[in-house]
Coordinates of C-alpha atoms in Angstrom, one line a residue:
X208 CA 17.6 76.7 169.1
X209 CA 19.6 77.6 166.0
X210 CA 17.1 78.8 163.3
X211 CA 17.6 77.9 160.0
X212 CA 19.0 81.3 158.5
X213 CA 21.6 81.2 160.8
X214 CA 22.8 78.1 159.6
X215 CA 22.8 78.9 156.0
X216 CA 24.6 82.3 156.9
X217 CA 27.4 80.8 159.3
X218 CA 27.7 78.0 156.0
X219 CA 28.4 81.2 153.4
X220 CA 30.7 82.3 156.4
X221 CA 33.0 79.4 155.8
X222 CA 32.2 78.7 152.0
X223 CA 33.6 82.4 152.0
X224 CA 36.1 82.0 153.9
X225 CA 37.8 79.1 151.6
X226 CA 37.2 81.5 148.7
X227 CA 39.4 84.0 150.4
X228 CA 41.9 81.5 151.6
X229 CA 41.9 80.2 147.9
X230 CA 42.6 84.0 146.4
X231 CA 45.5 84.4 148.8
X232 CA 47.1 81.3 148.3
X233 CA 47.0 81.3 144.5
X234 CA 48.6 84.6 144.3
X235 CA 51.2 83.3 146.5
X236 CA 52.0 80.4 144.7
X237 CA 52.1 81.7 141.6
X238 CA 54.0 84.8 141.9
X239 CA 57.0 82.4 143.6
X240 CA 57.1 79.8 141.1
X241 CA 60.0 78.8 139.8
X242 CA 60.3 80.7 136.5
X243 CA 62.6 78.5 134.5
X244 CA 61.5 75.1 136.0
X245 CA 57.6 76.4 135.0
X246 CA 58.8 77.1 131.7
X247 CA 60.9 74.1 131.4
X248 CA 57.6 71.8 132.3
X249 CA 56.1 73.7 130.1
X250 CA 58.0 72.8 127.2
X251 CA 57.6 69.3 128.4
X252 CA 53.9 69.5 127.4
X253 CA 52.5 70.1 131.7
X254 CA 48.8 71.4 131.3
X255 CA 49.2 73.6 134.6
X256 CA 52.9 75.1 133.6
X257 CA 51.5 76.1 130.4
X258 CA 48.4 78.2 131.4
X259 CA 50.5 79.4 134.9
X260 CA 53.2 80.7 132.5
X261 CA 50.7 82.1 130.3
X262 CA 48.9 83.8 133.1
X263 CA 52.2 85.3 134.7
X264 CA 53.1 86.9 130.7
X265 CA 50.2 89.6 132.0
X266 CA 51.2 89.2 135.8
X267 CA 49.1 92.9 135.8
X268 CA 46.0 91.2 134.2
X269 CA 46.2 88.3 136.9
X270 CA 46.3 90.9 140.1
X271 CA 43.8 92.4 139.2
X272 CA 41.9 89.5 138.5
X273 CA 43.1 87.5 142.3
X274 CA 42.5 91.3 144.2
X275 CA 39.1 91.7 142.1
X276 CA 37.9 88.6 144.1
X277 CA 40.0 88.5 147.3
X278 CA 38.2 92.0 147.8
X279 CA 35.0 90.7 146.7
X280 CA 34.8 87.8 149.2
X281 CA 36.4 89.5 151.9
X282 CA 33.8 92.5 151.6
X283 CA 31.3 89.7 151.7
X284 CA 32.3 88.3 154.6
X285 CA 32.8 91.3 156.5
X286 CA 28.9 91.4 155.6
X287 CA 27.9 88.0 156.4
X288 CA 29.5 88.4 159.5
X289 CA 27.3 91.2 160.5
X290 CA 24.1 89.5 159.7
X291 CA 25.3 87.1 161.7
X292 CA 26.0 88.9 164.8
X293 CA 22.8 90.4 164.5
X294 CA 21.2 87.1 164.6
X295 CA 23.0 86.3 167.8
X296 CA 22.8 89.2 169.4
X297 CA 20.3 91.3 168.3
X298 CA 21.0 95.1 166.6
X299 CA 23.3 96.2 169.6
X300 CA 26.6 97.9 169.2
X301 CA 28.2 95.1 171.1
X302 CA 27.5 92.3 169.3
X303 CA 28.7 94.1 165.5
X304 CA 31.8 94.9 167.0
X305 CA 32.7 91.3 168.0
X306 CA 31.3 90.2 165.3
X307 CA 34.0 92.1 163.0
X308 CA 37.1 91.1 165.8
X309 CA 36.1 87.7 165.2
X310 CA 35.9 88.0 160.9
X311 CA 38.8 89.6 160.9
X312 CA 41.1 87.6 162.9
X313 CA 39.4 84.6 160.9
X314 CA 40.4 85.9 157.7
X315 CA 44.4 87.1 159.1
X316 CA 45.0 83.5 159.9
X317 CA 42.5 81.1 157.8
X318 CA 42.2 83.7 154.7
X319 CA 45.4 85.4 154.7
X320 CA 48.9 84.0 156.8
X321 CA 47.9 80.1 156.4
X322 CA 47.0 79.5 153.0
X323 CA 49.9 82.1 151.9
X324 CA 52.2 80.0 153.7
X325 CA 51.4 76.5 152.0
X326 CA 51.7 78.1 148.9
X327 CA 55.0 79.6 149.4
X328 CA 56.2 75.7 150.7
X329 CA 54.1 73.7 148.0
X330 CA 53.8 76.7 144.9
X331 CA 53.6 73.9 142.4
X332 CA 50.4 72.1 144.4
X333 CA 48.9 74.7 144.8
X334 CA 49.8 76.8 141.8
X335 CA 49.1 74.6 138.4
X336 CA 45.8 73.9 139.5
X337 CA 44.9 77.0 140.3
X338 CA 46.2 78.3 136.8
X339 CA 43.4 76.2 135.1
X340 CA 40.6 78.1 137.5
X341 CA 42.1 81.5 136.6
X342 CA 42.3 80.8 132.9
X343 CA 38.6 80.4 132.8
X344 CA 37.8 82.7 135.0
X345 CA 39.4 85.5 133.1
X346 CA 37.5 84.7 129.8
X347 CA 34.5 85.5 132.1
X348 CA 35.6 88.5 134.0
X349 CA 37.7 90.1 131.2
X350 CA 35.6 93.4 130.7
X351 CA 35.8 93.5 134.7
X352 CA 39.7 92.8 135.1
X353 CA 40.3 95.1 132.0
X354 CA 38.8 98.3 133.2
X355 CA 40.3 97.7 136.9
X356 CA 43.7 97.5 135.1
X357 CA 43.3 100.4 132.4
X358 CA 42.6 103.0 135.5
X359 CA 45.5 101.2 137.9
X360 CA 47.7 101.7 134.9
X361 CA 46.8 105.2 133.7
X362 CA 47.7 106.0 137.2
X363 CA 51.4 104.4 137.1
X364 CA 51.8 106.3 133.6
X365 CA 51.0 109.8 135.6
X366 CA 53.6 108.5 138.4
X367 CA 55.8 108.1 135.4
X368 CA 56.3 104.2 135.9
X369 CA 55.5 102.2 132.2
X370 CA 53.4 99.3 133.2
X371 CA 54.2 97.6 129.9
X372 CA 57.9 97.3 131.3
X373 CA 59.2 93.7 132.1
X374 CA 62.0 92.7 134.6
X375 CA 64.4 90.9 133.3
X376 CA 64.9 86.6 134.4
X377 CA 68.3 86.5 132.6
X378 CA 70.7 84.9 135.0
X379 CA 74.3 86.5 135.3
X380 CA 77.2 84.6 135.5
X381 CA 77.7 84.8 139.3
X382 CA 73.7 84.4 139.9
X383 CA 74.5 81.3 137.5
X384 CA 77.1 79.9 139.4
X385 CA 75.9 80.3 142.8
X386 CA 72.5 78.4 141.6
X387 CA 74.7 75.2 139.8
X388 CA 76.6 75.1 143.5
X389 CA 73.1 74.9 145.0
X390 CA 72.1 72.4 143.3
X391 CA 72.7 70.0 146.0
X392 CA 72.7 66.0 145.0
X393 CA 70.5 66.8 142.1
X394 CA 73.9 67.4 140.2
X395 CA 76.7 65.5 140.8
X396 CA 79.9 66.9 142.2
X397 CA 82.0 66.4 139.1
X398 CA 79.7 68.0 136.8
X399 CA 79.1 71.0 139.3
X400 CA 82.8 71.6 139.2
X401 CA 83.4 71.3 135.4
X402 CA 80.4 73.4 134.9
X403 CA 81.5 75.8 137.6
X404 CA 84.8 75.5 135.1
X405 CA 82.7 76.9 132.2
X406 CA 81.3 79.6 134.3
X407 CA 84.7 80.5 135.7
X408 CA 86.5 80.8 132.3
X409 CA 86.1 84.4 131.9
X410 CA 88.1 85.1 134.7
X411 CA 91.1 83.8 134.1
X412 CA 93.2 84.6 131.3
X413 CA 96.5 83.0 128.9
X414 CA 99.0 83.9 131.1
X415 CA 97.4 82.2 134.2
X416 CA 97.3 78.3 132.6
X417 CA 99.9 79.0 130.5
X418 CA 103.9 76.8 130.3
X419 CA 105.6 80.1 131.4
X420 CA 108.8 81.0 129.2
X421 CA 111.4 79.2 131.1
X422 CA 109.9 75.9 130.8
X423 CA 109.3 76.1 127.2
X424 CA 111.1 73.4 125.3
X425 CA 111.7 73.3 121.9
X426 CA 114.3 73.1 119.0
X427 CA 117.4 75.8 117.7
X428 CA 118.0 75.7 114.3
X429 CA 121.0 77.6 115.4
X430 CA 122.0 74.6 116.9
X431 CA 123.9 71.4 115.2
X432 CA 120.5 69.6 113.3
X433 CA 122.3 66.3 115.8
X434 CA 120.8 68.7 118.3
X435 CA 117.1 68.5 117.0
X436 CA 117.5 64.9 116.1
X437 CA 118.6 63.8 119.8
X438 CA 115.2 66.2 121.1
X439 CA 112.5 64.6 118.9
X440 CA 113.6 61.1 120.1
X441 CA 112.8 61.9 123.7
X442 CA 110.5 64.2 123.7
X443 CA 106.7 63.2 124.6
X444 CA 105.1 66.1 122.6
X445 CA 103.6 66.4 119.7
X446 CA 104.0 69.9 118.9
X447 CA 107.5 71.2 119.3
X448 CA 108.2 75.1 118.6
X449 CA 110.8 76.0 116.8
X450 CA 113.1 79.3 116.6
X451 CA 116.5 80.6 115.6
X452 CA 119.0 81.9 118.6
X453 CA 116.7 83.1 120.4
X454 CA 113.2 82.0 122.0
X455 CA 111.3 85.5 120.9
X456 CA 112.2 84.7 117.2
X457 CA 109.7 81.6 116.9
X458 CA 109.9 80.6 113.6
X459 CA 107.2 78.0 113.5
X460 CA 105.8 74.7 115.3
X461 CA 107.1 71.2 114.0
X462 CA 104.6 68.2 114.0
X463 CA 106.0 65.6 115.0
X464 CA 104.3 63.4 112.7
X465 CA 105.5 65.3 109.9
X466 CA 108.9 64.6 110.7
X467 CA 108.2 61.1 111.0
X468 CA 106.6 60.8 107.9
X469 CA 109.7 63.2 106.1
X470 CA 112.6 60.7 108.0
X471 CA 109.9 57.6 106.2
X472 CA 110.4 59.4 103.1
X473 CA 114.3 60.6 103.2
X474 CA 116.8 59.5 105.5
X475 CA 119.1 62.2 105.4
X476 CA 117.4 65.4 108.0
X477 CA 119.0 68.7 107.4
X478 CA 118.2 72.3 108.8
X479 CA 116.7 73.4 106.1
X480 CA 114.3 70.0 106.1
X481 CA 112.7 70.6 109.4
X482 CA 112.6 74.6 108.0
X483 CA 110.1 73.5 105.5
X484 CA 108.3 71.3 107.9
X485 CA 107.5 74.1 110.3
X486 CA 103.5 75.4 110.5
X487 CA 102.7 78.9 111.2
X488 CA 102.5 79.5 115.0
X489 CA 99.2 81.2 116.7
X490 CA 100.4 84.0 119.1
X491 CA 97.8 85.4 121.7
X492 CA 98.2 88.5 123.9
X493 CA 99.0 87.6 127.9
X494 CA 95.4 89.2 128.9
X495 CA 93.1 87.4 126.7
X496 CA 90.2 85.5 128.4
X497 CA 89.9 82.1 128.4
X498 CA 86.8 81.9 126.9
X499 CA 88.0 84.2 123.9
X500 CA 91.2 82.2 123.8
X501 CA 89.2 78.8 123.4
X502 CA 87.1 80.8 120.7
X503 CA 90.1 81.8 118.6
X504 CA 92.0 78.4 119.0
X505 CA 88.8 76.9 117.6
X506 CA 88.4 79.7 114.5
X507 CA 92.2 78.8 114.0
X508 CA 92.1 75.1 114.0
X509 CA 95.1 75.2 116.4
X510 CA 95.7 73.1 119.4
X511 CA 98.3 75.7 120.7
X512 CA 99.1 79.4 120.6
X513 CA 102.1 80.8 121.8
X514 CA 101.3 84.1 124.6
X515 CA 103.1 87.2 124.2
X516 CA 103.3 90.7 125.8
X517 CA 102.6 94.2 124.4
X518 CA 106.5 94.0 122.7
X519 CA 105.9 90.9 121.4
X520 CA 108.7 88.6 123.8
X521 CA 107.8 85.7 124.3
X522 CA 105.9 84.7 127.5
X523 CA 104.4 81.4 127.4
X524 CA 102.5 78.3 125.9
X525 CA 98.9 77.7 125.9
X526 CA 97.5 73.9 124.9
X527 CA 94.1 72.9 124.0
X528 CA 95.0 70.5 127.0
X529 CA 95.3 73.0 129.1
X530 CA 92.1 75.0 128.8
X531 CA 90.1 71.2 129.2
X532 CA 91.8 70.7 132.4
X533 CA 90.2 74.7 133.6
X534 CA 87.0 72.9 133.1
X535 CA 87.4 68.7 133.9
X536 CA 90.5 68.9 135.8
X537 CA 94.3 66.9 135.5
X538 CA 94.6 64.6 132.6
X539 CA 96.5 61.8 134.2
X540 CA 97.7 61.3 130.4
X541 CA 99.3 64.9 130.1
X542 CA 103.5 64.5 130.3
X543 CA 103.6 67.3 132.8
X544 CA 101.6 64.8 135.3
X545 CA 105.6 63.4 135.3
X546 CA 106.9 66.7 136.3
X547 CA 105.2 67.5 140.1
X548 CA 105.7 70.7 141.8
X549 CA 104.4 69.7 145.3
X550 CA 106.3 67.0 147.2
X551 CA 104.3 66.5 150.8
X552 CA 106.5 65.3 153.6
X553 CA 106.1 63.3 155.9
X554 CA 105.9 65.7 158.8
X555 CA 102.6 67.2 156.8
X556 CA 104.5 69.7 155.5
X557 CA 104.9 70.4 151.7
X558 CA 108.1 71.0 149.7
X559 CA 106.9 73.5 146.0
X560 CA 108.7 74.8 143.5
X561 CA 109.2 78.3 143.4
X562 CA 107.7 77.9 139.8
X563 CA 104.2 76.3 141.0
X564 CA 101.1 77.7 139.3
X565 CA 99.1 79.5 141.7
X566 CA 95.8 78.5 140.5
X567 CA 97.1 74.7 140.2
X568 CA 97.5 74.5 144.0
X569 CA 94.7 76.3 144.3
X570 CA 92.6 73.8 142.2
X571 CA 94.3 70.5 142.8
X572 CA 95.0 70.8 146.7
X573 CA 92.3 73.2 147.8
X574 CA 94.8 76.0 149.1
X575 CA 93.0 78.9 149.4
X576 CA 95.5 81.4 147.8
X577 CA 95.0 85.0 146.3
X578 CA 94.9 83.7 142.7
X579 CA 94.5 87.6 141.2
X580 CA 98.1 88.8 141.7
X581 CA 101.4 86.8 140.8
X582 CA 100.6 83.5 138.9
X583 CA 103.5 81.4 140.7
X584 CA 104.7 80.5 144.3
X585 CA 107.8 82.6 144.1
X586 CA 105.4 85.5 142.6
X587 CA 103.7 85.7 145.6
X588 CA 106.3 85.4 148.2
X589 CA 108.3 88.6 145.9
X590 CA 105.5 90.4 146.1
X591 CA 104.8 89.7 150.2
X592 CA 108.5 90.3 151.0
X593 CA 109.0 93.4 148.3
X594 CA 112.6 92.1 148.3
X595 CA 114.4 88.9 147.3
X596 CA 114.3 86.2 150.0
X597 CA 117.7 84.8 151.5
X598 CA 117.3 81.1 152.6
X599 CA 115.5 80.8 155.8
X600 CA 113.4 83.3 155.7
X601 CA 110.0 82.5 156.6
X602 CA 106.6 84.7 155.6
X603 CA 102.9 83.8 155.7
X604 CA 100.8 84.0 152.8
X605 CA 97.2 84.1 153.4
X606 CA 97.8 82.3 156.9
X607 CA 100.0 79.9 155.5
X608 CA 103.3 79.6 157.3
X609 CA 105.9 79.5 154.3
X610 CA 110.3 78.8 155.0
X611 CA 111.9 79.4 152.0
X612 CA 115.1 76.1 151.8
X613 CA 116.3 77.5 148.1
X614 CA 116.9 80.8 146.3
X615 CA 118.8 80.7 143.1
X616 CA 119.3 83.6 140.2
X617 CA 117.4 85.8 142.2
X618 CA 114.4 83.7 142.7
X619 CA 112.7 81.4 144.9
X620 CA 113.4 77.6 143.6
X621 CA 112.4 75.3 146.6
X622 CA 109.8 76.4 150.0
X623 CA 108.1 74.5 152.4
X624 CA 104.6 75.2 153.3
X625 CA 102.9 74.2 156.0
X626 CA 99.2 73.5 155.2
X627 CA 98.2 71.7 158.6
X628 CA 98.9 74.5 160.6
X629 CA 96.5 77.0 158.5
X630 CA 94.0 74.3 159.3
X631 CA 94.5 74.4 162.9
X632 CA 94.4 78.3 163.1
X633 CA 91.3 78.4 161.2
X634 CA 89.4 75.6 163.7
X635 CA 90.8 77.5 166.5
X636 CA 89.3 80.7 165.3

């Protein structure tokens, strides 16, 4: 017959045993919550983010506190355990030695893997409400926790390791990324890809989104002023640059509502009219960053800048448009939409312009060319080949299978690519 002692000791055994189970599964949960959701909820007014993140500012103070008592209780019920086997079994050797098999495999599983597990699944369950128990508790066993913590840390100063030291939860930009593409459905696709845009802005530079220079269009004032006149009635800009023989002498950009508003005021349009019409152009070096390049367009008030290299030729446009479409994509509404690089076929092959933007077909039709060498289609096959093409030469570029149809002035004008195939080398692999 069990005697009454027994029962109350096998009763502290389990009381004990929850305690320890509680100690280990608090310090799990709270060392793996979530730092910047805890301290989001906790600018949202949540009781349990508040104290947890309060806790973890002294994640040294709260150790010592959860070990102080996981050692405590566990030291008990190695204890317990051993009045209890002498209850059962008398004062032999025996009997002690299963006794402390049994509590320790007890605590591994019930005190120790178990509840560590559940917390690391379910931190926030078990973690807020364990916050409020710990914030109290630590009023009570400050002196305790305090002295445990002053000899733990004058150790760590002799190993030459400053306790006060904090590890930084500053995201970088990749670290970023990678989390707002892990987002899963709780972000929809769009707005992971324009804020994957953001994120990716500092990689690219001017000359990668730029017009390039032999696409620029614009006015001569070298040229008859009929010239200029004919231009401005078809064009579907609104900024128009302007130079004099030559496209590296830019002289200025032309508004094209401030020529309507000069022919409103005086019919006759000379040379020298659309001279005094012209605004001061914005030039940016070929290397800048995007993100530096938005930042100056913005300090300038200008909606373009005009990219040069280090002697100053002439290399390219860059629109406001432009950098928008790095981060939301094509604007259906932009004139170039009416000038398309990429014709598919209907054998599933694809004729492009030698002059294709790299990082276009890369973004627009999910190619997965190298986009940190040449910044066109013809760029790339030059730099594969080393030579210049002749027609009918074929080449792969990163496992697309690429026949040039059209080389002209020593570049590639027309190729045909053939996407499908890439596809079916890569399933096959």
């Amino acid at each position: 017959m069990e005697s009454p002692a027994l029962g109350t000791l096998i009763g502290v055994l389990v009381l004990l045993l929850a305690l320890s189970a509680f100690f280990s599964g608090s310090e799990t949960s709270l060392m793996t919550l979530n730092r910047y959701r805890l301290r989001h909820l906790a600018s949202q007014g949540h009781g349990g983010a508040r104290r947890a993140l309060k806790l973890l500012e002294r994640p040294d103070r709260l150790i010592g506190l959860i070990l102080v008592g996981n050692n405590f209780v566990n030291s008990l019920l190695a204890s317990i355990a051993a009045l209890v086997a002498v209850e059962v079994g008398g004062v032999g050797g025996g009997a002690v030695a299963i006794a402390a098999t049994a509590i320790t495999v007890l605590i591994l599983i019930f005190g120790e893997v178990a509840p560590k597990t559940l917390a690391a699944l379910h931190p926030e369950r078990i973690g807020f409400p364990a916050a409020y128990v710990y914030s109290a508790v630590q009023r009570v066993f400050y002196p305790v926790v305090w002295g445990i913590n002053g000899v733990a840390n004058g150790m760590l100063r002799l190993l030459g390791v400053d306790p006060e030291q904090r590890g930084s939860d500053a995201l970088s930009r990749e670290e970023l990324r990678t989390l707002v593409l892990e987002a899963g459905s709780r972000i929809p696709k769009r707005h992971q890809r324009m804020l994957v845009g953001i994120l990716d802005l500092e990689k690219a530079t001017a000359e990668d989104i730029m017009i390039p220079r032999s696409e620029v269009s614009g006015i001569d004032l070298g040229d008859p002023v009929e010239d200029a006149l004919e231009f401005l009635r078809r064009t579907t800009y609104t900024r128009i640059p302007v130079w004099e023989g030559s496209i590296d002498h830019v002289l200025g950009i032309l508004h094209v509502r401030d020529f309507l508003q000069s022919v409103m005021d005086d019919a006759e349009v000379t040379t020298e009219t659309l001279r005094g019409l012209l605004r001061e152009p914005h030039f940016i070096p070929e290397g800048t960053p995007l993100t530096t390049l938005l930042v100056n367009l913005q300090r300038a008030r200008q909606p373009m800048g005009l990219v040069v290299d280090e002697y100053g030729d002439l290399q390219g446009i860059v629109t406001f448009p432009d950098l928008l479409e790095e981060i939301v994509g094509e604007f259906t509404t932009d004139p170039q939409d009416s000038i398309r690089d990429v014709h598919p076929q209907a054998d599933g092959s694809v004729l492009v312009d030698g002059t294709a933007n790299v990082r276009e077909l890369v973004r627009t039709l999910g190619w997965e060319l190298p986009t940190d060498g040449p910044k066109t289609l013809n760029g790339l096959i030059l730099e594969q080949l080393e030579s210049i093409p002749e027609t009918g030469t074929s080449l792969l570029i990163a496992g697309y299978p690429v026949e040039i149809l059209q080389v002209q002035d020593n570049a590639v004008r027309v190729a045909r690519v053939y996407p499908a195939m890439r596809r079916r080398e890569a399933t096959a692999e």
